Short mmCIF file of C-alpha atoms and ligand atoms in Angstrom, two decimals:
data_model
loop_
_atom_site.label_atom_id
_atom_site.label_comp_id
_atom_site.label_asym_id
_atom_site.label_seq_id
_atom_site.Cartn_x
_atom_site.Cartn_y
_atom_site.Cartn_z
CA UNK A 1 132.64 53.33 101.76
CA UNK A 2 130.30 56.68 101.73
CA UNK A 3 130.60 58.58 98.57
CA UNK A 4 130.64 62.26 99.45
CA UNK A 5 129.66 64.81 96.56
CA UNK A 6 129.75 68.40 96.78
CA UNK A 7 125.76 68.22 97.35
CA UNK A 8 125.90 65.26 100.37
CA UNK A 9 126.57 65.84 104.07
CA UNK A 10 128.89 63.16 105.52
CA UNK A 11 126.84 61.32 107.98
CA UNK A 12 129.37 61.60 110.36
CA UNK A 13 128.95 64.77 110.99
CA UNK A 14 125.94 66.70 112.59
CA UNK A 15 123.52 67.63 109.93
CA UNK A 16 123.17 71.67 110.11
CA UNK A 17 120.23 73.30 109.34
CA UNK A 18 119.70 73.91 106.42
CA UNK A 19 117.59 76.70 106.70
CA UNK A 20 117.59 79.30 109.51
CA UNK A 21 114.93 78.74 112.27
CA UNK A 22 114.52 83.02 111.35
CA UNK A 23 114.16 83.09 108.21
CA UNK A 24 112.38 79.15 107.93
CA UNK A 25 109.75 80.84 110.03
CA UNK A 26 108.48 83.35 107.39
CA UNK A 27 105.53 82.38 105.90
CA UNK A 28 105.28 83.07 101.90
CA UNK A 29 103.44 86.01 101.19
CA UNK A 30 99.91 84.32 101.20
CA UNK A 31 98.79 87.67 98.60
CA UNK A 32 101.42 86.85 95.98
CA UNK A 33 100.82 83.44 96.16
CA UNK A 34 97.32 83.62 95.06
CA UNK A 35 98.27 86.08 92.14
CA UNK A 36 100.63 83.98 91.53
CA UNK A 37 98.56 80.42 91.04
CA UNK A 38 95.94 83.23 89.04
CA UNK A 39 98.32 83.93 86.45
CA UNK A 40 99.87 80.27 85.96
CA UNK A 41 96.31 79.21 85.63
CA UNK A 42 96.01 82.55 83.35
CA UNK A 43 98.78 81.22 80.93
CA UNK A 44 97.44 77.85 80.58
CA UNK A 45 94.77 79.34 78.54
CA UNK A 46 92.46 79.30 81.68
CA UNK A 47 89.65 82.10 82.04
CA UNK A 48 90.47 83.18 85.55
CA UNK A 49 90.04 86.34 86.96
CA UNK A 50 92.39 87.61 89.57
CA UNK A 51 90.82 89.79 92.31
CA UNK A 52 94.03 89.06 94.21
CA UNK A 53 96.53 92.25 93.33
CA UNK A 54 97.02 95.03 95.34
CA UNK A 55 97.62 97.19 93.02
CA UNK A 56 96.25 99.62 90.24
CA UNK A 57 95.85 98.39 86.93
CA UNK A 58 96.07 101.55 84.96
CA UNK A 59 99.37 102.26 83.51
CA UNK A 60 101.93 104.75 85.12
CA UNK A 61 100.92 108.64 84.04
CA UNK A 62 103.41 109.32 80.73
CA UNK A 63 104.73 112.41 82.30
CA UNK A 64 106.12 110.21 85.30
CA UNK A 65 107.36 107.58 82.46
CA UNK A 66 109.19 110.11 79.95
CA UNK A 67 111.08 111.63 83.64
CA UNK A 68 112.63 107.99 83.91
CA UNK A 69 113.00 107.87 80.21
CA UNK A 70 115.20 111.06 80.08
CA UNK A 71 117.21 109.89 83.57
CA UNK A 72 118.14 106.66 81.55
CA UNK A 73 120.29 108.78 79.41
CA UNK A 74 121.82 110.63 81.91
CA UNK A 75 125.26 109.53 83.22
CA UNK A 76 124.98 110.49 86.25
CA UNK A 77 122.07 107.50 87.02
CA UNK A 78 124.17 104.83 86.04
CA UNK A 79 126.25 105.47 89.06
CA UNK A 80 125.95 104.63 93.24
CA UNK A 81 123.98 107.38 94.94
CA UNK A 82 123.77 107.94 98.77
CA UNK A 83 122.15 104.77 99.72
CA UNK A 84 119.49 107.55 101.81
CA UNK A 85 118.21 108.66 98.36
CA UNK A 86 118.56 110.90 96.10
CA UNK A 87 118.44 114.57 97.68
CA UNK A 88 116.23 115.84 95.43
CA UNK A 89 113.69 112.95 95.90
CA UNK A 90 114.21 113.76 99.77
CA UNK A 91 112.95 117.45 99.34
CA UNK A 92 110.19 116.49 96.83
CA UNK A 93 108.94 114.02 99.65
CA UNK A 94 109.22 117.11 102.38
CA UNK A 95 107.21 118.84 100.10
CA UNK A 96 104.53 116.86 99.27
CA UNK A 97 104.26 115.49 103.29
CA UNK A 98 104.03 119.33 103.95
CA UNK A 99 101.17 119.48 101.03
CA UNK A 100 99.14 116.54 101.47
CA UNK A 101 99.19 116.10 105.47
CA UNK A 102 100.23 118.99 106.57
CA UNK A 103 102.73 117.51 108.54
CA UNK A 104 106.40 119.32 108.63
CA UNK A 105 109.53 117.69 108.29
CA UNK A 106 113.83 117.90 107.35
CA UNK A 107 115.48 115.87 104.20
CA UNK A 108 117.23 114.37 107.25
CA UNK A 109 114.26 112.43 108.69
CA UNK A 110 113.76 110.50 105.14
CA UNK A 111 115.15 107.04 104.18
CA UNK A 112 113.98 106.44 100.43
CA UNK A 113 113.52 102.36 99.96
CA UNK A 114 112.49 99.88 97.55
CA UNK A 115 108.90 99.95 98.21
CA UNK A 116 106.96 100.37 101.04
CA UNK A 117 108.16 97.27 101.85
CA UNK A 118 111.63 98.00 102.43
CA UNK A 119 110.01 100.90 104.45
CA UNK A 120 108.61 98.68 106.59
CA UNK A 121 111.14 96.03 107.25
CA UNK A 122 113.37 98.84 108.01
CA UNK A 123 111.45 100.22 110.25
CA UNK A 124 110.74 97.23 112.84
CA UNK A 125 114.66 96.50 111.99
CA UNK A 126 115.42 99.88 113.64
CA UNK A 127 112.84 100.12 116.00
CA UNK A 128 112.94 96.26 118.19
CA UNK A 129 114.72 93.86 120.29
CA UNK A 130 113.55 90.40 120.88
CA UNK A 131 110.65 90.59 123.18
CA UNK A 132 109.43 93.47 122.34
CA UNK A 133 105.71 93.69 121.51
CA UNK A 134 103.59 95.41 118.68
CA UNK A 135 99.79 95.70 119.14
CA UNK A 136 98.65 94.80 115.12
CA UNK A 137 95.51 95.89 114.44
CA UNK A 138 93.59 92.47 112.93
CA UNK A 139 92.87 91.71 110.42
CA UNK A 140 96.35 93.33 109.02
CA UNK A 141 98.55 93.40 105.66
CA UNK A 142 100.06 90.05 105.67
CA UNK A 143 103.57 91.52 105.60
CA UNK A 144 103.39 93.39 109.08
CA UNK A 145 103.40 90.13 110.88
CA UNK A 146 106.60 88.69 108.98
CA UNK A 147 108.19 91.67 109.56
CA UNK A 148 108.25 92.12 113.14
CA UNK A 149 109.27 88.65 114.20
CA UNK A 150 112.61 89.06 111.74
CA UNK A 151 113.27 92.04 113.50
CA UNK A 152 112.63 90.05 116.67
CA UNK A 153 109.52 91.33 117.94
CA UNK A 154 106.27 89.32 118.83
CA UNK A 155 103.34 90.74 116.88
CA UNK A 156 100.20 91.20 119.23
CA UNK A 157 96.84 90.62 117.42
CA UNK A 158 94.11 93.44 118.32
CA UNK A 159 91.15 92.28 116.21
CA UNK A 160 88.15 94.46 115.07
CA UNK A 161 85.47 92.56 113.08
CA UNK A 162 83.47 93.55 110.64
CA UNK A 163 80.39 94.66 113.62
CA UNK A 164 82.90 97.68 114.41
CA UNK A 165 83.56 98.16 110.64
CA UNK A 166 87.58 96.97 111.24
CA UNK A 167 88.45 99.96 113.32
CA UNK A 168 89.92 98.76 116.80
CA UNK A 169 89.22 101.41 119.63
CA UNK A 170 91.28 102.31 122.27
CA UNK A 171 90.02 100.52 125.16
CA UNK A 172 91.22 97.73 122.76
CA UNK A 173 94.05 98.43 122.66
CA UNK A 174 94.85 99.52 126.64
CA UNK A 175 93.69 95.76 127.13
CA UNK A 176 96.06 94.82 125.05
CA UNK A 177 98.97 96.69 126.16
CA UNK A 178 101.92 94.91 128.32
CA UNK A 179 104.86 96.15 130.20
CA UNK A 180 106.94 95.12 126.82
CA UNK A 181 104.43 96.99 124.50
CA UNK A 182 106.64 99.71 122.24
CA UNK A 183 104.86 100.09 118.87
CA UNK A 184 101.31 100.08 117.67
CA UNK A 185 101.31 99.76 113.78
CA UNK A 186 98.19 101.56 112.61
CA UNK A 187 97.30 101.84 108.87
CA UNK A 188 94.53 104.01 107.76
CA UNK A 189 93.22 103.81 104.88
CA UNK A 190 93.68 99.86 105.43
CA UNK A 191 94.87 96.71 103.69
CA UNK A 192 92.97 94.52 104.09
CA UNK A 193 89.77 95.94 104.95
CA UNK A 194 89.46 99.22 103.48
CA UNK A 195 88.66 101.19 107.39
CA UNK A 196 89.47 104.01 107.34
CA UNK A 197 89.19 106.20 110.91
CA UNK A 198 87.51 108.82 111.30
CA UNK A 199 89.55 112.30 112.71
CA UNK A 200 88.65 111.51 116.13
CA UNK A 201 89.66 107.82 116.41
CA UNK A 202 93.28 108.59 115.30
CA UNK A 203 93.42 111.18 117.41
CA UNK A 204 92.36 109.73 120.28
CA UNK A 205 94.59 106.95 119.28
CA UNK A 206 97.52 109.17 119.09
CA UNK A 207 97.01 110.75 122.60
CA UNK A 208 96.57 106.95 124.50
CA UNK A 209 100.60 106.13 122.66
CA UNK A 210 101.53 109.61 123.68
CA UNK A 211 100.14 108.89 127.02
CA UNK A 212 101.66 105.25 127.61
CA UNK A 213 105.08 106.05 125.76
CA UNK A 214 104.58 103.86 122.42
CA UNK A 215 105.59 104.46 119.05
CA UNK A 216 103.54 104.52 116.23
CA UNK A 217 103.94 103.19 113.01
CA UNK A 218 101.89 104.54 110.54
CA UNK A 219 100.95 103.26 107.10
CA UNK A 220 99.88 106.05 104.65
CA UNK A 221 99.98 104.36 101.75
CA UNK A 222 96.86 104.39 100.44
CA UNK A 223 96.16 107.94 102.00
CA UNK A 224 94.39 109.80 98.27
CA UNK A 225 92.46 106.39 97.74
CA UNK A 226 89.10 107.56 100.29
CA UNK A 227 85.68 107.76 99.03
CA UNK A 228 82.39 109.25 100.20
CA UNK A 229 84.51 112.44 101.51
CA UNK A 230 86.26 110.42 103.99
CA UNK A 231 89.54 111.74 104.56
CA UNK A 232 92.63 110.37 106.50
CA UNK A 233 94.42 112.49 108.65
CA UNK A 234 97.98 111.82 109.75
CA UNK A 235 98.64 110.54 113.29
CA UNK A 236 101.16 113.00 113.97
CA UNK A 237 99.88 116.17 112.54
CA UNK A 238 96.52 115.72 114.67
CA UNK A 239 98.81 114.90 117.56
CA UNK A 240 102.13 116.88 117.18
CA UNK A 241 103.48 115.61 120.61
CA UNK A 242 103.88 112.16 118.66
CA UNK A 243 106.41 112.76 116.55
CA UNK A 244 109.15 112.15 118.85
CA UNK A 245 108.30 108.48 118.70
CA UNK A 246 106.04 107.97 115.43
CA UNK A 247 107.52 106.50 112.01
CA UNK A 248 105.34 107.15 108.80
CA UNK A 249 105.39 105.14 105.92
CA UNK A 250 104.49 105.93 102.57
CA UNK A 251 105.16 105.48 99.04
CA UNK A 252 104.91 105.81 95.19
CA UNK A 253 102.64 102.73 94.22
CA UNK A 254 99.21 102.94 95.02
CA UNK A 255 98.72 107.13 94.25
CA UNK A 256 100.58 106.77 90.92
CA UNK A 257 99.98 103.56 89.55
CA UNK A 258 104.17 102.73 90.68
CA UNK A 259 103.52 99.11 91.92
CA UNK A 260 106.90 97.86 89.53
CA UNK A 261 109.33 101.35 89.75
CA UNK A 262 109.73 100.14 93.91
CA UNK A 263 109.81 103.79 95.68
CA UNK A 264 109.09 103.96 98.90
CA UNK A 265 109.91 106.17 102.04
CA UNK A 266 109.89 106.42 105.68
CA UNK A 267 109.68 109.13 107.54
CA UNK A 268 110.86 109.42 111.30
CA UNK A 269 113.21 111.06 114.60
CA UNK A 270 116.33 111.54 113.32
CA UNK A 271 118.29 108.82 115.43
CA UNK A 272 115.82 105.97 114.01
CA UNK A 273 116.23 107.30 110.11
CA UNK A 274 120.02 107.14 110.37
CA UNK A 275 120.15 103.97 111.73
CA UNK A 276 118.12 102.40 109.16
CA UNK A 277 120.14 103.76 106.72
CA UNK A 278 122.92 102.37 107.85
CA UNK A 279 120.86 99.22 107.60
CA UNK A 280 119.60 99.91 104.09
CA UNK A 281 123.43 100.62 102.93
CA UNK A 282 124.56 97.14 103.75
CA UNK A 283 121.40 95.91 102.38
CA UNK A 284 120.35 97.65 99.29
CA UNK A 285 122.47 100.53 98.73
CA UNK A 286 120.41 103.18 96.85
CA UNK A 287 116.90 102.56 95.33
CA UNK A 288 117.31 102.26 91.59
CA UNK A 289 118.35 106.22 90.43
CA UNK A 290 115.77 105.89 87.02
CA UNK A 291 112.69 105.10 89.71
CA UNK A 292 113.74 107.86 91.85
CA UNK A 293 114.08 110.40 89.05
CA UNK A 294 110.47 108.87 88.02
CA UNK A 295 109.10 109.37 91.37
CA UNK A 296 110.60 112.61 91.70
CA UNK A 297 108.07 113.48 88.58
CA UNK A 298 105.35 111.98 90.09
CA UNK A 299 105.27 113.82 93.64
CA UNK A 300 106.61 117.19 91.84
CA UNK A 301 103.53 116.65 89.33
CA UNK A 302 99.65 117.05 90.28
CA UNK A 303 96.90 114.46 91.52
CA UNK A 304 94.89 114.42 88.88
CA UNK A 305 95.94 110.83 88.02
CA UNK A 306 94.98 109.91 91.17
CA UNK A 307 91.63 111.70 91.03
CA UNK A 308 90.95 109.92 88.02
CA UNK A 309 91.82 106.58 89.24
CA UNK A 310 89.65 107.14 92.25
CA UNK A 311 86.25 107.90 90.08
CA UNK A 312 86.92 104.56 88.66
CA UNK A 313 87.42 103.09 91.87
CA UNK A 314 84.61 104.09 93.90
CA UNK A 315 82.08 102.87 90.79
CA UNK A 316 83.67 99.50 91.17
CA UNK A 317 83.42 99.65 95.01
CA UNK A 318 80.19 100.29 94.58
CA UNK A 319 79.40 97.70 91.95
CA UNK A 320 80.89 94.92 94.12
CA UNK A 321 79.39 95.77 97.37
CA UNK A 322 76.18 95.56 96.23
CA UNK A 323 76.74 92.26 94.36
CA UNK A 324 78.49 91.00 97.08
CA UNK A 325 76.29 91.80 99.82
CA UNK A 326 73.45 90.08 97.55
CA UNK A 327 74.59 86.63 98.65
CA UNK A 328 73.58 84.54 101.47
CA UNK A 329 75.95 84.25 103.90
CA UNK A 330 77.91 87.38 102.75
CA UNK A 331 78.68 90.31 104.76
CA UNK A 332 79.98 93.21 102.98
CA UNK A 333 80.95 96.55 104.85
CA UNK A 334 81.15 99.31 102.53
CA UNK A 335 84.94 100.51 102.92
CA UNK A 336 85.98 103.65 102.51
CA UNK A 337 89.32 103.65 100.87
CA UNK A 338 91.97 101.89 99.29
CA UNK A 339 90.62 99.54 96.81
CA UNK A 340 89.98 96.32 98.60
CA UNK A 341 86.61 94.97 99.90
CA UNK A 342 86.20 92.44 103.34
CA UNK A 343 83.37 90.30 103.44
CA UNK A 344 82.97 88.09 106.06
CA UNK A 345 82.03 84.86 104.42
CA UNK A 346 81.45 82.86 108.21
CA UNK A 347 77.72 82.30 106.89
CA UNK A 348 78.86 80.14 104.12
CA UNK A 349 81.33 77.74 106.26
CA UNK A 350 80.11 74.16 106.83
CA UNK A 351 77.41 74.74 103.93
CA UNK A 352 77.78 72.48 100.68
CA UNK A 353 78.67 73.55 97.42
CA UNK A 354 79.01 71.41 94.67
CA UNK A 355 79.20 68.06 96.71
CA UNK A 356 82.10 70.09 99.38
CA UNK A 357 81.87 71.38 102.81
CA UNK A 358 84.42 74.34 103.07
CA UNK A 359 84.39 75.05 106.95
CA UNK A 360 87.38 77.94 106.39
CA UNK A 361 87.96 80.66 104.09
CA UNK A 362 91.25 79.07 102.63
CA UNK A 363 88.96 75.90 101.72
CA UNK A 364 86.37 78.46 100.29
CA UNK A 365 88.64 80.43 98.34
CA UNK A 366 89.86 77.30 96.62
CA UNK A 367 86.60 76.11 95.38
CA UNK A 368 86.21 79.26 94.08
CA UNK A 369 89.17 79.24 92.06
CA UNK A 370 88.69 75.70 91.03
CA UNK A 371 85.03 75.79 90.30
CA UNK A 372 84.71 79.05 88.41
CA UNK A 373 88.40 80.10 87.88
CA UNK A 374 87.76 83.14 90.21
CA UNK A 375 90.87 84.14 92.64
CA UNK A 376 90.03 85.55 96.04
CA UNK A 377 92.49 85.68 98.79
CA UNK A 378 91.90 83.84 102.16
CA UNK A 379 90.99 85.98 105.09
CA UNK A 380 93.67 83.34 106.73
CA UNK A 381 96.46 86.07 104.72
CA UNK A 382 95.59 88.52 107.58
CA UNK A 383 94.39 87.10 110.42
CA UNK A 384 91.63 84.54 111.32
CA UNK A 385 89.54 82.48 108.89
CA UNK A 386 85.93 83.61 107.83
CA UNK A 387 87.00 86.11 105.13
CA UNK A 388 87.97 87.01 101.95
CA UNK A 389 89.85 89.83 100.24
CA UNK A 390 88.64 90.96 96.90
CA UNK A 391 90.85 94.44 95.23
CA UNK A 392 88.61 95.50 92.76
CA UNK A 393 91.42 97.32 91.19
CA UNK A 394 90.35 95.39 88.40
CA UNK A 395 88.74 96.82 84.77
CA UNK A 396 84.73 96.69 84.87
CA UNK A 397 83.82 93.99 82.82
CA UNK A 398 86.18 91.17 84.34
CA UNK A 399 85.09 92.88 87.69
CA UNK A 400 80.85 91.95 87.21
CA UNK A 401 82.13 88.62 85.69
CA UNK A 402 83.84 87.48 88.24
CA UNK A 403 81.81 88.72 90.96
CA UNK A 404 78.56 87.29 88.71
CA UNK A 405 80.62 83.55 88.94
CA UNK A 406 81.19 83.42 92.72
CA UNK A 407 77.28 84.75 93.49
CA UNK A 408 75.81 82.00 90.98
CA UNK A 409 78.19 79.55 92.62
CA UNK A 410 77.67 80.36 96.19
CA UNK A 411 74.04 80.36 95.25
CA UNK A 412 74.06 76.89 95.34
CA UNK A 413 75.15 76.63 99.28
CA UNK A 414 72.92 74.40 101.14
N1 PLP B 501 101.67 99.14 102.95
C1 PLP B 501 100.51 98.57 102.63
C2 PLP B 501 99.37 98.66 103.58
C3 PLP B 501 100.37 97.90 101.41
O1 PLP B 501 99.20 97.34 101.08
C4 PLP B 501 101.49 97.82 100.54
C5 PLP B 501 101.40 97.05 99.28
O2 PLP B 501 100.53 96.26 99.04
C6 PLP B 501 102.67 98.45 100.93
C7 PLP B 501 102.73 99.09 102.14
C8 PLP B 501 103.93 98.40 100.12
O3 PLP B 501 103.84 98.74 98.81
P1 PLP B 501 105.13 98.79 97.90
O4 PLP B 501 106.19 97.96 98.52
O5 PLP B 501 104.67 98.25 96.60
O6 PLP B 501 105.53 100.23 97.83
#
């Protein structure tokens, strides 16, 4: 006789997946996992240093911090809000798209999210049906991918390597465009890579989906982190036609040092906003009311926090590129924003280390963490093998020691 518990399936019957073939499909996020293994290795007491986080590691501004403090105490935040956001966070993010890009818009074309993230699921959510394509600029934030096949799209790598400094052009993209083509997801400055494009390229960028009828997706994330006077313009302001058919994303966590409150926003036609909020309110409901009050603060408030962050940031950029690019087999564009350097490590692969022959960057990255404790994520996270990503949103010190470890080990390549 077959004992059935409440964990068994009867073998009579036809085993059902267990897992959907959707959701099985979804790779972890390849980013988090490295943190991840940094900081278990971290709590055993291990010396590691992490170069793995995307995010700042100064504190949140106070003024941001006492904002949520007071909304804690106020009634009114321990209640459901409209799932959309909170109205004044909508107008604060009007304003500060109408300060910082230039780029005019209503309360009614906002959806406030948990993160960027949310932002961006939402967005291909709202925006595809299966078979439709998305040119993805390569190598790309390991979340795009994952993102568009749940919605039911097929991502469509356009790669740029590091001889074109990560920027794809047009002509790149026309030879990559299909009949099912309907969004381009562009993200300037990037994650990974740290390209940022120049006034021109997004412009001419913006006329070619103009031209062909394709939405744009645009990342603006990391749009205040830009060094050596760089600046990143917004797709749609340089290209007004655009916004019929163009989503911006943007958010709380990189500018303001808000990777744990989990504000983000997306921006968009009318039509597309309201039906991912009618997604997000079966979903989410409202973002957390004490981190909306918070980022209320923060985009009400100045830069200067930003500013500050950013003189730290471009030392360290500095600092690592020239350490980096100081090793044999290392290529090291200088980026010019966000806080994440690319080297191409192809020179490296099939060379011994230490009695191993790492012939991709996931097998490189793992000496490196298990030879001198150093974490560096794969360039496998975000498209093909033969790089790593290094944040150096990291403090000084641990930044030259850990950069220091991986030279004197890759040193001994032969
Ligand atoms: N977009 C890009 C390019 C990012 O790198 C990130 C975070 O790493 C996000 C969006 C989302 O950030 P969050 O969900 O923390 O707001």
């Amino acid at each position: 006789m077959t004992e059935t518990t409440a964990t068994s399936v009867p073998s009579n019957r036809p085993h059902p997946r267990r897992v959907s073939r959707r959701i099985g499909n979804i790779t972890e996020s390849a980013t988090l996992a490295v943190d991840a293994k940094a900081k278990a290795l971290k709590a055993q007491g291990r010396p590691v240093i992490g170069f793995g986080a995307g995010e700042p590691d100064f504190p949140t501004p106070d003024y941001i911090v006492e904002a949520a403090r007071a909304a804690t105490t106020d009634p009114k935040n321990h209640r459901y809000t409209p799932a959309g956001g909170l109205p004044e966070l909508k107008a604060a993010i009007v304003a500060k798209t109408q300060r910082d890009s230039g780029y005019a818009v209503q309360p009614d074309q906002v959806l406030v999210t948990n993160g960027g993230k949310q932002a961006v699921y939402n967005t291909f959510a709202a925006l595809l049906d299966p078979g439709d394509e998305v040119l993805l600029p390569t190598p790309y934030w390991t979340t795009y991918p994952e993102s568009i096949k749940l919605a039911g799209g097929t991502p469509v790598d356009v790669f740029a390597g590091e001889e074109q400094n990560y920027r794809v052009t047009v002509e790149q993209l026309e030879a990559a465009r299909t009949d099912q083509t309907k969004v381009l997801l562009f993200n300037s400055p990037s994650n990974p890579t740290g390209a940022v494009y120049p006034r021109a390229e997004v412009e001419a960028i913006g006329r070619w989906a103009v031209e062909h009828g394709i939405w744009v997706v645009t990342d603006e994330i990391y749009e205040h982190l830009t060094y050596d006077g760089a600046e990143a313009p917004s797709m749609p302001v340089l290209v007004p036609e655009l916004a019929e058919h163009c989503v911006v994303l943007n958010g709380v966590a990189k500018t303001y040092a808000m990777t744990g409150w989990r504000v983000g926003w997306m921006i968009g036609p009318r039509d597309v906003v309201k039906a991912a909020t009618n997604l997000q309110s079966h979903a989410t409901s409202n973002v957390a009311n004490v981190s909306q009050r918070a980022a209320i603060a923060a985009l009400n408030g100045s830069l200067e926090a930003v500013e500050e962050m950013k003189v730290a940031f471009d030392r360290r950029r500095r600092t690592i590129v020239e350490m980096l690019s100081a090793i044999d087999g290392v290529e090291c564009p200088t980026p010019q924003g966000a806080f994440y350097v690319y080297p191409s490590v192809k020179g490296l692969l099939g060379r011994t280390i230490r009695g191993r022959t790492p012939r991709t960057s996931v097998e490189l990255s793992e000496l490196i963490l298990e030879e001198v404790e150093v974490a560096v994520v794969p360039g496998e996270a975000f498209g093909p093998s033969g790089y790593l990503r290094l944040s150096y949103a990291l403090g000084d010190n641990d930044l030259e020691e850990g950069v220091g470890r991986i030279q004197k080990l890759l040193a001994e390549a032969r």
